[in-house]
Amino acid sequence: MDRLFFAIGCLSAFLGVGLGAFGAHALKPRLDAEMLAVFEVGVRYQMYHAFALLAVGWAQTRWPGTLVAASGWLFVAGTLIFSGSLYALSLSGMRWLGAVTPVGGLALLAGWLCLAWAVWKG
């Protein structure tokens, strides 16, 4: 499981760098400042949680267990929902997608709590 989370973290960081470049170069002339900022928040949180997944991969080797694995899956789901909804919102302009974003944020918060709890118990 440690390699899986580490690999997912690496792929997420790869995509984050690519999406950041896409936003800075391809989207800058196409989106207004507000929607470009929304896109950039998605990229920022994707990158933060790519690093978090690398930490989960390492933590699995130190404190293996279901809490560490749960934190990893919560980071994956949270990134997909949080960042994904922000990408979709900024590209489509459909404002209702902003209502989905907090669900991803809650998953990210839960992931951090699970990881902290796993380390504390370990």
mmCIF file of C-alpha atoms in Angstrom:
data_model
loop_
_atom_site.group_PDB
_atom_site.id
_atom_site.type_symbol
_atom_site.label_atom_id
_atom_site.label_comp_id
_atom_site.label_asym_id
_atom_site.label_seq_id
_atom_site.Cartn_x
_atom_site.Cartn_y
_atom_site.Cartn_z
ATOM 1 C CA MET A 1 0.000 0.000 0.000
ATOM 2 C CA ASP A 2 2.942 2.340 0.675
ATOM 3 C CA ARG A 3 4.074 2.180 -2.955
ATOM 4 C CA LEU A 4 0.537 2.738 -4.187
ATOM 5 C CA PHE A 5 0.078 5.989 -2.251
ATOM 6 C CA PHE A 6 3.560 7.150 -3.162
ATOM 7 C CA ALA A 7 2.882 6.465 -6.854
ATOM 8 C CA ILE A 8 -0.521 8.188 -6.729
ATOM 9 C CA GLY A 9 1.153 11.164 -5.044
ATOM 10 C CA CYS A 10 3.783 11.324 -7.781
ATOM 11 C CA LEU A 11 1.135 11.146 -10.512
ATOM 12 C CA SER A 12 -0.960 13.795 -8.783
ATOM 13 C CA ALA A 13 2.060 16.102 -8.545
ATOM 14 C CA PHE A 14 2.833 15.452 -12.224
ATOM 15 C CA LEU A 15 -0.723 16.408 -13.151
ATOM 16 C CA GLY A 16 -0.597 19.411 -10.823
ATOM 17 C CA VAL A 17 2.502 20.766 -12.545
ATOM 18 C CA GLY A 18 0.931 20.167 -15.952
ATOM 19 C CA LEU A 19 -2.367 21.768 -14.968
ATOM 20 C CA GLY A 20 -0.544 24.715 -13.416
ATOM 21 C CA ALA A 21 1.320 25.305 -16.667
ATOM 22 C CA PHE A 22 -1.912 24.862 -18.628
ATOM 23 C CA GLY A 23 -3.620 27.460 -16.440
ATOM 24 C CA ALA A 24 -0.753 29.927 -16.654
ATOM 25 C CA HIS A 25 -0.271 29.682 -20.406
ATOM 26 C CA ALA A 26 -3.394 28.355 -22.126
ATOM 27 C CA LEU A 27 -6.148 29.543 -19.807
ATOM 28 C CA LYS A 28 -4.818 32.975 -18.864
ATOM 29 C CA PRO A 29 -6.059 34.620 -22.067
ATOM 30 C CA ARG A 30 -9.359 32.671 -21.994
ATOM 31 C CA LEU A 31 -10.569 32.994 -18.395
ATOM 32 C CA ASP A 32 -11.378 36.092 -16.408
ATOM 33 C CA ALA A 33 -9.265 36.780 -13.317
ATOM 34 C CA GLU A 34 -11.825 35.279 -10.921
ATOM 35 C CA MET A 35 -12.099 31.943 -12.755
ATOM 36 C CA LEU A 36 -8.334 31.777 -13.258
ATOM 37 C CA ALA A 37 -7.914 32.228 -9.492
ATOM 38 C CA VAL A 38 -10.424 29.408 -8.888
ATOM 39 C CA PHE A 39 -8.424 27.141 -11.213
ATOM 40 C CA GLU A 40 -5.198 28.071 -9.412
ATOM 41 C CA VAL A 41 -6.701 27.173 -6.007
ATOM 42 C CA GLY A 42 -7.514 23.731 -7.413
ATOM 43 C CA VAL A 43 -3.919 23.298 -8.592
ATOM 44 C CA ARG A 44 -2.511 24.528 -5.264
ATOM 45 C CA TYR A 45 -4.556 22.091 -3.189
ATOM 46 C CA GLN A 46 -3.816 19.248 -5.592
ATOM 47 C CA MET A 47 -0.097 19.884 -5.127
ATOM 48 C CA TYR A 48 -0.386 20.124 -1.339
ATOM 49 C CA HIS A 49 -2.158 16.795 -1.229
ATOM 50 C CA ALA A 50 0.182 15.168 -3.720
ATOM 51 C CA PHE A 51 2.878 15.805 -1.098
ATOM 52 C CA ALA A 52 0.495 14.532 1.575
ATOM 53 C CA LEU A 53 0.173 11.269 -0.377
ATOM 54 C CA LEU A 54 3.950 10.963 -0.432
ATOM 55 C CA ALA A 55 3.869 11.367 3.351
ATOM 56 C CA VAL A 56 1.167 8.697 3.583
ATOM 57 C CA GLY A 57 3.339 6.342 1.532
ATOM 58 C CA TRP A 58 6.171 6.894 3.978
ATOM 59 C CA ALA A 59 3.861 6.684 7.029
ATOM 60 C CA GLN A 60 2.596 3.281 5.833
ATOM 61 C CA THR A 61 6.122 1.940 6.253
ATOM 62 C CA ARG A 62 6.465 3.401 9.746
ATOM 63 C CA TRP A 63 2.948 3.001 11.193
ATOM 64 C CA PRO A 64 1.085 0.550 8.956
ATOM 65 C CA GLY A 65 -2.613 0.211 9.522
ATOM 66 C CA THR A 66 -6.075 1.116 8.445
ATOM 67 C CA LEU A 67 -5.916 4.724 9.680
ATOM 68 C CA VAL A 68 -2.943 5.553 7.478
ATOM 69 C CA ALA A 69 -4.614 3.850 4.513
ATOM 70 C CA ALA A 70 -7.854 5.696 5.242
ATOM 71 C CA SER A 71 -5.977 9.001 5.243
ATOM 72 C CA GLY A 72 -4.513 8.175 1.838
ATOM 73 C CA TRP A 73 -7.872 7.317 0.307
ATOM 74 C CA LEU A 74 -9.422 10.419 1.857
ATOM 75 C CA PHE A 75 -6.666 12.537 0.292
ATOM 76 C CA VAL A 76 -7.287 10.888 -3.087
ATOM 77 C CA ALA A 77 -11.057 11.360 -2.901
ATOM 78 C CA GLY A 78 -10.739 14.866 -1.474
ATOM 79 C CA THR A 79 -8.360 15.939 -4.232
ATOM 80 C CA LEU A 80 -10.623 14.537 -6.937
ATOM 81 C CA ILE A 81 -13.707 16.214 -5.497
ATOM 82 C CA PHE A 82 -12.174 19.489 -4.262
ATOM 83 C CA SER A 83 -9.745 20.246 -7.073
ATOM 84 C CA GLY A 84 -11.851 18.522 -9.712
ATOM 85 C CA SER A 85 -14.906 20.613 -8.888
ATOM 86 C CA LEU A 86 -12.828 23.803 -9.001
ATOM 87 C CA TYR A 87 -11.368 22.828 -12.392
ATOM 88 C CA ALA A 88 -14.840 22.068 -13.729
ATOM 89 C CA LEU A 89 -16.264 25.294 -12.267
ATOM 90 C CA SER A 90 -13.554 27.475 -13.747
ATOM 91 C CA LEU A 91 -13.725 25.848 -17.181
ATOM 92 C CA SER A 92 -17.501 25.573 -17.455
ATOM 93 C CA GLY A 93 -18.679 28.572 -15.463
ATOM 94 C CA MET A 94 -21.393 26.428 -13.864
ATOM 95 C CA ARG A 95 -21.559 28.006 -10.421
ATOM 96 C CA TRP A 96 -23.478 25.103 -8.823
ATOM 97 C CA LEU A 97 -20.238 23.095 -8.930
ATOM 98 C CA GLY A 98 -19.006 25.310 -6.100
ATOM 99 C CA ALA A 99 -21.491 23.505 -3.834
ATOM 100 C CA VAL A 100 -19.586 20.246 -4.373
ATOM 101 C CA THR A 101 -16.191 21.678 -3.407
ATOM 102 C CA PRO A 102 -16.731 21.657 0.401
ATOM 103 C CA VAL A 103 -17.383 17.889 0.290
ATOM 104 C CA GLY A 104 -13.864 17.463 -1.050
ATOM 105 C CA GLY A 105 -12.556 19.853 1.584
ATOM 106 C CA LEU A 106 -14.149 17.763 4.321
ATOM 107 C CA ALA A 107 -12.497 14.637 2.908
ATOM 108 C CA LEU A 108 -9.118 16.406 2.946
ATOM 109 C CA LEU A 109 -9.647 17.513 6.551
ATOM 110 C CA ALA A 110 -10.671 13.977 7.539
ATOM 111 C CA GLY A 111 -7.536 12.658 5.845
ATOM 112 C CA TRP A 112 -5.345 14.909 7.962
ATOM 113 C CA LEU A 113 -7.141 13.850 11.137
ATOM 114 C CA CYS A 114 -6.753 10.155 10.271
ATOM 115 C CA LEU A 115 -3.075 10.612 9.561
ATOM 116 C CA ALA A 116 -2.517 12.504 12.822
ATOM 117 C CA TRP A 117 -4.431 9.886 14.776
ATOM 118 C CA ALA A 118 -2.461 7.056 13.153
ATOM 119 C CA VAL A 119 0.842 8.708 14.035
ATOM 120 C CA TRP A 120 -0.287 9.466 17.576
ATOM 121 C CA LYS A 121 -1.411 5.865 18.121
ATOM 122 C CA GLY A 122 1.657 4.427 16.377
#
